[in-house]
Coordinates of C-alpha atoms and ligand atoms in Angstrom, one line a residue:
Chain A
M1 CA 23.0 9.4 -0.4
N2 CA 20.9 9.3 3.2
S3 CA 23.2 8.9 6.3
A4 CA 20.4 7.2 8.4
S5 CA 19.4 4.5 5.7
A6 CA 21.2 1.2 5.3
D7 CA 22.9 2.3 1.8
M8 CA 26.3 1.7 1.6
S9 CA 28.8 3.7 -1.0
T10 CA 30.2 0.6 -2.0
P11 CA 28.2 -2.4 -3.1
S12 CA 28.5 -5.2 -0.8
P13 CA 30.8 -8.1 -1.5
V14 CA 29.1 -10.5 -4.1
S15 CA 27.6 -13.5 -2.2
P16 CA 27.4 -17.0 -3.7
V17 CA 23.5 -16.7 -3.6
A18 CA 22.2 -14.1 -5.7
P19 CA 19.3 -11.7 -4.4
R20 CA 15.7 -12.4 -4.8
L21 CA 14.4 -9.9 -7.3
L22 CA 10.9 -8.3 -6.5
Y23 CA 9.1 -6.6 -9.0
C24 CA 5.8 -4.2 -7.8
H25 CA 3.5 -3.6 -10.6
C26 CA 1.6 -0.6 -8.8
R27 CA -1.6 -1.6 -10.6
Y28 CA -4.1 0.3 -9.0
A29 CA -2.4 3.8 -9.3
Q30 CA -0.8 5.8 -11.7
V31 CA 1.9 7.2 -9.3
V32 CA 4.5 5.1 -11.3
P33 CA 5.4 5.9 -14.7
G34 CA 4.1 3.3 -17.1
A35 CA 6.8 3.6 -19.0
V36 CA 9.1 3.4 -16.4
K37 CA 7.3 0.0 -14.8
N38 CA 7.0 -1.7 -18.4
E39 CA 10.8 -1.3 -19.1
V40 CA 11.7 -2.5 -15.7
L41 CA 9.7 -5.3 -16.5
R42 CA 10.6 -5.9 -20.0
R43 CA 14.4 -6.0 -18.8
L44 CA 13.5 -8.7 -16.5
C45 CA 11.7 -10.8 -18.5
D46 CA 14.7 -10.2 -21.4
S47 CA 17.2 -11.4 -18.8
K48 CA 15.3 -14.7 -17.8
V49 CA 16.6 -14.6 -14.2
P50 CA 13.9 -15.7 -11.8
F51 CA 11.7 -13.2 -9.9
E52 CA 8.7 -12.6 -8.3
A53 CA 6.3 -9.9 -9.6
V54 CA 3.3 -8.8 -7.7
P55 CA 0.2 -6.4 -8.9
D56 CA 0.5 -4.3 -6.0
L57 CA 2.7 -4.3 -2.7
C58 CA 0.4 -2.2 -0.7
E59 CA -2.5 -4.7 -1.5
L60 CA -0.7 -7.4 -0.3
S61 CA 0.3 -6.0 2.9
A62 CA -3.4 -4.9 3.8
R63 CA -4.1 -8.4 3.2
K64 CA -1.2 -9.5 5.5
D65 CA -0.5 -12.0 2.7
P66 CA 1.8 -14.8 4.0
A67 CA 3.6 -14.3 0.8
L68 CA 5.3 -11.5 2.1
E69 CA 6.8 -13.6 4.7
T70 CA 8.3 -15.5 2.7
L71 CA 9.8 -12.3 0.9
A72 CA 11.0 -11.1 4.2
A73 CA 12.7 -13.9 5.7
G74 CA 14.6 -15.4 2.7
G75 CA 17.8 -13.2 3.1
R76 CA 18.9 -10.7 0.3
I77 CA 16.2 -9.0 -1.8
K78 CA 16.1 -6.4 -4.5
I79 CA 12.6 -4.7 -4.6
A80 CA 11.4 -2.6 -7.8
A81 CA 8.8 -0.5 -6.0
C82 CA 8.2 3.0 -4.9
Y83 CA 9.9 4.8 -1.7
P84 CA 12.1 2.6 0.7
R85 CA 10.7 4.3 3.4
A86 CA 7.1 3.2 2.5
V87 CA 8.0 -0.4 1.5
K88 CA 10.0 -0.5 4.9
W89 CA 6.6 0.2 7.0
L90 CA 4.3 -2.0 4.2
F91 CA 6.0 -5.1 5.3
A92 CA 6.2 -4.4 8.9
A93 CA 2.3 -3.2 8.9
A94 CA 1.9 -6.9 7.4
G95 CA 3.7 -8.5 10.5
H96 CA 6.7 -9.7 8.2
P97 CA 9.4 -6.8 8.6
L98 CA 12.3 -6.9 6.1
E99 CA 15.8 -6.9 7.6
V100 CA 17.2 -3.3 6.8
E101 CA 20.5 -4.9 5.9
Q102 CA 19.2 -7.5 3.6
A103 CA 16.7 -5.1 1.3
E104 CA 17.6 -2.9 -1.7
V105 CA 14.7 -0.9 -2.8
L106 CA 14.3 0.5 -6.4
N107 CA 12.4 3.5 -6.7
M108 CA 10.3 3.2 -9.9
R109 CA 8.8 7.1 -9.1
T110 CA 12.0 8.8 -9.0
Q111 CA 14.6 6.6 -10.9
R112 CA 15.3 5.8 -14.5
A113 CA 14.3 2.5 -15.9
D114 CA 17.2 1.4 -16.9
E115 CA 19.1 2.2 -13.5
I116 CA 16.7 0.5 -11.7
A117 CA 16.9 -2.4 -14.3
D118 CA 21.2 -2.6 -14.3
A119 CA 20.9 -2.4 -10.3
L120 CA 18.3 -5.3 -10.0
L121 CA 20.5 -7.5 -12.4
A122 CA 23.7 -6.6 -11.3
A123 CA 25.8 -8.7 -9.0
G124 CA 26.4 -5.9 -6.3
F125 CA 23.6 -5.2 -3.3
R126 CA 23.4 -1.9 -1.9
P127 CA 20.8 -2.0 1.2
N128 CA 19.2 1.3 1.5
L129 CA 16.3 0.9 4.0
P130 CA 15.8 3.4 6.4
L131 CA 17.9 2.4 9.6
D132 CA 15.5 1.7 12.6
R133 CA 15.4 4.1 15.2
T134 CA 13.0 5.6 18.3
P135 CA 10.8 8.5 17.5
A136 CA 12.5 10.6 20.0
S137 CA 15.5 10.2 18.0
A138 CA 14.1 11.0 14.6
S139 CA 15.0 14.2 13.2
A140 CA 13.6 15.3 10.5
S141 CA 16.0 14.9 7.5
D142 CA 17.7 11.5 8.6
S143 CA 14.6 9.5 9.1
A144 CA 14.0 8.2 5.6
G145 CA 16.0 6.4 3.3
S146 CA 15.7 7.5 -0.7
A147 CA 16.9 5.6 -3.7
A148 CA 16.3 8.9 -5.8
Chain B
M1 CA -14.3 -9.5 -0.6
A2 CA -12.3 -10.0 3.0
L3 CA -8.6 -9.0 3.0
T4 CA -8.1 -12.3 4.4
D5 CA -9.5 -14.2 1.1
S6 CA -7.4 -16.8 -0.8
Q7 CA -5.2 -15.4 -3.9
V8 CA -4.0 -17.2 -6.9
C9 CA -0.3 -17.0 -7.6
V10 CA 0.4 -18.1 -11.2
Y11 CA 3.8 -20.2 -11.4
L12 CA 5.0 -19.5 -15.0
H13 CA 8.2 -21.8 -15.9
E14 CA 9.5 -23.3 -18.8
D15 CA 8.8 -27.2 -19.6
D16 CA 11.0 -30.1 -19.8
G17 CA 11.3 -30.8 -23.4
Q18 CA 9.4 -28.1 -24.7
A19 CA 10.3 -24.8 -26.6
P20 CA 11.5 -22.3 -24.0
I21 CA 9.2 -19.1 -23.4
S22 CA 10.3 -16.4 -26.0
A23 CA 10.9 -12.8 -23.7
T24 CA 7.9 -11.3 -25.6
D25 CA 5.7 -13.9 -24.8
R26 CA 7.2 -13.9 -21.0
F27 CA 6.6 -10.2 -20.8
Q28 CA 2.9 -10.0 -22.3
T29 CA 1.9 -12.9 -20.1
I30 CA 3.3 -11.5 -17.3
S31 CA 2.1 -8.2 -17.9
A32 CA -1.4 -9.5 -18.7
L33 CA -1.6 -11.6 -15.1
L34 CA -0.3 -8.3 -13.3
E35 CA -2.7 -6.1 -14.9
K36 CA -5.5 -8.5 -14.3
G37 CA -4.3 -8.6 -10.6
Y38 CA -2.5 -11.8 -10.3
R39 CA 0.5 -12.6 -8.5
V40 CA 3.3 -14.2 -10.6
S41 CA 6.7 -16.6 -9.5
F42 CA 8.6 -16.7 -12.8
Q43 CA 10.8 -19.7 -12.4
P44 CA 12.7 -20.8 -15.5
S45 CA 13.5 -23.8 -14.4
A46 CA 11.3 -27.2 -15.7
H47 CA 10.1 -27.8 -12.0
P48 CA 8.7 -24.8 -10.3
A49 CA 9.1 -24.5 -6.4
I50 CA 5.7 -23.7 -5.2
R51 CA 5.3 -22.0 -1.9
K52 CA 2.1 -22.7 -1.1
N53 CA 0.7 -21.2 2.0
D54 CA -2.9 -21.7 3.3
R55 CA -4.0 -18.6 1.6
E56 CA -2.6 -19.2 -1.9
V57 CA -3.9 -21.2 -4.8
P58 CA -1.2 -22.1 -7.4
A59 CA -1.9 -22.0 -11.0
I60 CA 1.1 -23.5 -13.1
V61 CA 1.5 -22.5 -16.4
S62 CA 4.1 -23.9 -18.6
G63 CA 6.5 -23.1 -20.9
S64 CA 4.4 -24.1 -24.3
G65 CA 1.3 -22.8 -23.0
S66 CA 0.0 -26.0 -21.8
M67 CA -1.3 -25.8 -18.4
T68 CA -2.6 -27.5 -15.3
S69 CA -3.4 -26.6 -11.7
V70 CA -1.4 -28.6 -9.2
D71 CA -4.2 -30.9 -8.3
G72 CA -3.3 -32.1 -12.1
T73 CA -6.6 -31.2 -13.7
L74 CA -5.9 -29.9 -16.9
V75 CA -6.9 -26.6 -18.1
P76 CA -7.8 -26.6 -21.8
T77 CA -6.2 -23.7 -23.7
T78 CA -6.9 -25.0 -27.5
G79 CA -8.2 -21.7 -29.5
T80 CA -6.2 -19.2 -27.2
P81 CA -4.2 -17.1 -29.7
T82 CA -1.4 -16.1 -27.6
M83 CA -0.1 -17.2 -24.2
A84 CA -1.0 -14.4 -22.3
Q85 CA -4.2 -15.1 -22.8
A86 CA -4.2 -18.6 -22.1
A87 CA -2.5 -17.9 -19.1
L88 CA -5.5 -15.5 -18.1
E89 CA -7.8 -17.9 -18.8
A90 CA -5.8 -20.8 -16.7
A91 CA -5.7 -18.3 -13.7
E92 CA -9.3 -17.4 -14.0
S93 CA -10.3 -20.9 -14.1
V94 CA -8.2 -21.9 -11.1
R95 CA -9.7 -19.0 -9.3
E96 CA -13.4 -19.9 -10.3
R97 CA -13.0 -23.5 -9.3
S98 CA -11.1 -22.8 -5.9
G99 CA -13.2 -19.8 -4.8
A100 CA -10.3 -17.4 -4.7
A101 CA -11.0 -13.6 -4.3
K102 CA -11.6 -11.9 -7.6
P103 CA -8.4 -10.1 -7.8
G104 CA -9.2 -5.9 -8.2
S105 CA -12.1 -5.6 -6.3
W106 CA -10.7 -3.2 -3.9
L107 CA -8.5 -0.2 -4.7
P108 CA -5.8 -0.3 -1.8
W109 CA -5.5 3.1 -0.5
F110 CA -5.0 3.4 3.2
P111 CA -2.5 4.6 5.9
V112 CA 1.2 3.3 6.7
I113 CA 2.5 3.8 10.0
D114 CA 6.0 4.8 9.8
Y115 CA 7.0 3.6 13.6
D116 CA 10.4 5.2 13.6
R117 CA 8.4 8.3 13.8
C118 CA 5.3 7.7 15.5
T119 CA 4.8 8.6 19.2
N120 CA 1.7 6.9 19.7
C121 CA -0.1 10.2 20.6
M122 CA -3.4 8.8 19.1
Q123 CA -4.4 12.0 17.2
C124 CA -5.1 9.8 13.9
L125 CA -7.1 7.3 16.1
S126 CA -9.2 10.2 17.9
F127 CA -9.9 11.6 14.4
C128 CA -10.6 9.3 11.8
L129 CA -14.4 8.7 11.8
F130 CA -14.3 5.6 9.8
G131 CA -12.9 3.3 12.1
V132 CA -9.5 2.7 10.2
Y133 CA -6.9 2.9 13.6
G134 CA -7.2 0.7 16.4
V135 CA -4.3 -0.6 19.2
D136 CA -2.7 -3.6 19.8
D137 CA -3.0 -5.5 23.0
R138 CA -0.1 -3.2 24.2
G139 CA -1.8 -0.3 23.3
K140 CA 0.3 0.7 20.2
I141 CA -1.7 2.5 17.2
Q142 CA -2.3 0.4 14.1
A143 CA -4.0 0.7 11.0
Q144 CA -6.2 -2.1 11.4
H145 CA -9.4 -1.6 8.9
Q146 CA -7.6 -0.7 5.7
D147 CA -10.7 -1.3 3.7
N148 CA -12.7 1.1 5.7
C149 CA -10.4 4.1 4.4
K150 CA -11.7 6.3 2.0
T151 CA -10.2 6.3 -1.3
H152 CA -7.9 9.2 -1.8
C153 CA -8.4 10.8 1.6
P154 CA -4.9 11.7 2.9
A155 CA -7.1 13.5 6.0
C156 CA -5.2 11.5 9.0
S157 CA -1.8 12.0 7.6
R158 CA -2.4 15.9 7.9
V159 CA -3.3 15.4 11.6
C160 CA -0.3 13.6 12.6
P161 CA 2.2 15.9 14.4
E162 CA 5.2 13.5 13.5
A163 CA 4.7 13.4 9.6
A164 CA 4.4 9.6 10.8
I165 CA 1.4 8.6 8.3
M166 CA 2.0 7.5 5.1
F167 CA -0.3 6.9 1.8
P168 CA 2.2 5.2 -0.8
K169 CA 0.0 6.1 -3.4
Y170 CA -0.2 9.9 -2.5
K171 CA 1.0 12.2 -5.2
A172 CA 3.8 14.0 -3.1
G173 CA 5.9 13.8 -0.2
P174 CA 6.5 13.4 2.7
I175 CA 2.8 11.6 2.5
N176 CA 4.0 9.5 -0.3
G177 CA 7.0 7.6 1.8
D178 CA 9.5 10.4 0.5
Q179 CA 11.8 11.8 3.3
V180 CA 10.6 13.6 5.8
S181 CA 12.4 17.2 5.7
D182 CA 12.5 20.1 8.3
A183 CA 10.2 22.2 6.1
D184 CA 7.7 19.7 5.9
L185 CA 7.3 19.3 9.8
Q186 CA 7.2 23.0 10.3
R187 CA 4.9 23.2 7.7
E188 CA 1.2 24.5 9.6
K189 CA -0.6 21.5 7.9
M190 CA 1.7 18.8 9.3
K191 CA 1.2 20.0 12.5
I192 CA -2.5 20.6 12.7
D193 CA -3.4 19.5 16.6
I194 CA -7.0 18.5 16.3
S195 CA -7.8 20.7 19.5
A196 CA -6.8 23.9 17.1
L197 CA -8.2 22.3 14.0
L198 CA -11.0 25.0 12.8
G199 CA -10.0 27.3 15.5
G200 CA -11.3 24.7 18.0
D201 CA -12.5 20.9 18.1
V202 CA -13.6 20.1 14.5
Y203 CA -16.2 17.9 16.0
A204 CA -17.3 20.5 18.5
L205 CA -17.8 22.9 15.5
L206 CA -19.8 20.2 13.6
R207 CA -22.0 19.7 16.5
D208 CA -22.5 23.5 17.1
R209 CA -23.2 24.2 13.7
S210 CA -26.1 20.7 13.5
E211 CA -27.4 22.4 17.0
R212 CA -27.8 25.7 15.2
A213 CA -29.1 24.2 12.5
R214 CA -31.2 21.9 14.5
S215 CA -32.8 25.0 16.7
R216 CA -33.4 26.4 13.0
F217 CA -35.3 23.7 11.7
G218 CA -37.2 23.3 14.7
K219 CA -38.6 27.3 14.3
E220 CA -38.6 27.6 10.5
R221 CA -39.4 23.7 9.3
D222 CA -36.8 24.4 6.7
A223 CA -35.1 21.2 6.1
D224 CA -33.3 22.9 3.4
K225 CA -31.6 25.3 5.6
A226 CA -30.2 22.2 7.7
L227 CA -28.6 20.7 4.4
V228 CA -27.3 24.2 3.7
E229 CA -25.7 24.5 7.3
R230 CA -24.4 21.2 6.9
Q231 CA -22.6 21.8 3.3
K232 CA -21.1 25.4 4.6
C233 CA -19.5 23.3 7.5
L234 CA -18.5 20.4 5.0
T235 CA -16.9 23.4 2.5
K236 CA -14.9 24.7 5.7
L237 CA -13.6 21.3 5.9
G238 CA -12.3 20.9 2.6
E239 CA -10.8 24.5 2.7
I240 CA -8.6 23.4 5.5
M241 CA -7.8 19.9 4.1
A242 CA -7.9 21.1 0.3
D243 CA -7.1 17.5 -1.2
V244 CA -9.8 15.7 0.7
P245 CA -11.7 14.5 -1.9
A246 CA -15.1 16.1 -2.2
E247 CA -17.0 12.6 -2.4
V248 CA -15.5 12.0 1.2
L249 CA -16.8 15.0 2.7
S250 CA -20.1 14.6 0.9
S251 CA -20.2 10.8 2.2
L252 CA -19.3 12.0 5.9
P253 CA -22.0 10.8 8.2
S254 CA -24.6 13.6 10.1
P255 CA -23.1 15.7 12.2
E256 CA -25.0 13.8 14.9
Q257 CA -23.2 10.7 14.2
I258 CA -20.0 12.4 13.7
A259 CA -20.1 13.4 17.1
K260 CA -21.1 10.1 18.5
R261 CA -18.2 8.4 16.4
A262 CA -15.9 11.1 17.5
E263 CA -16.7 10.8 20.9
E264 CA -16.0 6.8 21.1
A265 CA -12.5 7.2 19.3
K266 CA -11.7 9.9 21.6
A267 CA -12.8 7.2 24.4
R268 CA -10.7 4.6 22.9
A269 CA -7.7 6.9 22.3
Q270 CA -8.1 8.0 25.9
K271 CA -8.1 4.1 27.0
A272 CA -5.2 3.4 24.9
L273 CA -2.9 6.1 26.6
S274 CA -4.0 5.2 29.9
G275 CA -3.0 2.0 29.5
A276 CA -6.5 0.7 30.8
Ligands
SF4_301 S1 4.6 -0.3 -2.8 FE1 4.6 1.3 -3.8 S2 4.9 0.9 -6.3 FE2 4.1 -0.8 -5.0 S3 1.4 -0.7 -4.9 FE3 2.3 0.2 -3.1 S4 2.6 2.5 -3.7 FE4 2.8 1.2 -5.6
SF4_302 S1 -1.4 10.8 14.7 FE1 1.0 10.0 14.2 S2 2.3 9.8 16.0 FE2 0.1 10.3 16.8 S3 -0.5 8.1 16.9 FE3 -1.1 8.6 14.9 S4 0.6 7.9 13.5 FE4 1.6 8.1 15.7

C-alpha cells in the first residue's frame, strides 16, 4: 500500500448513498487485457446496478468532455480503468479534478477481474488517488498511488 | 473531427411494463456500443435521469429493444435480430441526425502531465516539434493540442527530468502512470537534458547535418546524399529514443523546418519562464 495515496487500510464506513460506478473500456489500445475488462463488465451487467461506461477515458479527457464534470463532482465514485495516477491527472487535464478522498480506482492493467468486480460491487470504499503535493516535496516512490 | 464536437451518449434503461433486459442482452448491448465508441449510462429504472450537457446528444434505449430519441422520434427497430444491433442502429441514427461526431476517428494518444511532479521547466515545450504543449494564462505548462501528438511516440516523456509526463496507453511504467521509483529517476533516459541530448542540442545537430548536407548538395548536386544525411540523423535519433516509432521519425519535418520550430518553441518556453 502506498503511503502517499489516499488508500486506507480499512474501508470507509458505508454511507447511505452508494458510490457511483464508472467503467472504462480502453477501446483504442490493448493495454488492458480483454479478458479482464470483459469479465468486469459482465459482472457489472449481471449485478443490475446502475453504472456509467465509457469507451475511453483518455479520449474524454482530451475532449474536455463535460461528462467528466458530472462524474468528478457527484460525490464518491469507484472507477475501473488503469493506474490511479493516470486517472487522477486525466480528470485534472480536462479541468474537472477528482477529489482524492472521493475516488477509488481499480486497475484493470494489474488487478484480477474478480478482485476488481468484488471491489466495485462491495459496500466499502477505499479511496486511493495519489495525494496532492507540491513537486518540490515529491520523492520518487511515494508520489503515486497504485491499486495493484 | 474537432475534440470539442458533441458526442452521443446512450441511456440504457428498463421500460415500464416490459420484460427486463436479460444480463446477457445487457452485456452484449453495452459491449457493442463501447466497441463502436459510444458512451453508455445504464440505469435500470423506468425513467433514466438524462444529464444532458451542451455537448451531449442522448439516445434512449429501452428494455425491450424499442427505442426513441429524446425528441420523441421513434427509431425503427424491426428486423434487428438482437438488442445489441438495435441499440447500435439507434445510436448511429441519433448521431447522423444530430451531426454528432463519429466515434473512433482519433486514437487518443497524448501526454498527460502529473502536476505533483512537474516543476514547469518547459523542456517538454522546447522539445516537442508538433505544438502539443502550450502554457496557460499564468504561464503553467499544459498539453493543449493533444490531437497533434504523434501516435505511439513517447519521446517527450523521456526528456522530462521529473518523470512527470505520462502516456496512459504506453506499455510500461512509469510512463503508463505506474509509480515513479528512484531507479526510474536515476535512469539516464529519464534524465535527458535537451542540451545534453546527442552530445549537444538535438536541433543544432540536425541543423549542422543539414548544413553539411546542403553544402555537399551544392557541390555535388546529389539529392540522394542529402536524403541519406537526413536518414542518418533520424536513425541516430531513433537509437537514442528506441521506442519512437519509425513512422514518427520518418514524418519529422525537414531539418530546416525542425530548426525553425525548435526556435519558436524555445522562444515560447523562454517567454513563459520569464513571465513575459
Ligand atoms: S484511462 Fe486507462 S484504461 Fe481508460 S482509456 Fe485511458 S489508458 Fe485505457
Ligand atoms: S519537462 Fe516535465 S517537469 Fe518540465 S515542464 Fe514539462 S512536464 Fe513539467
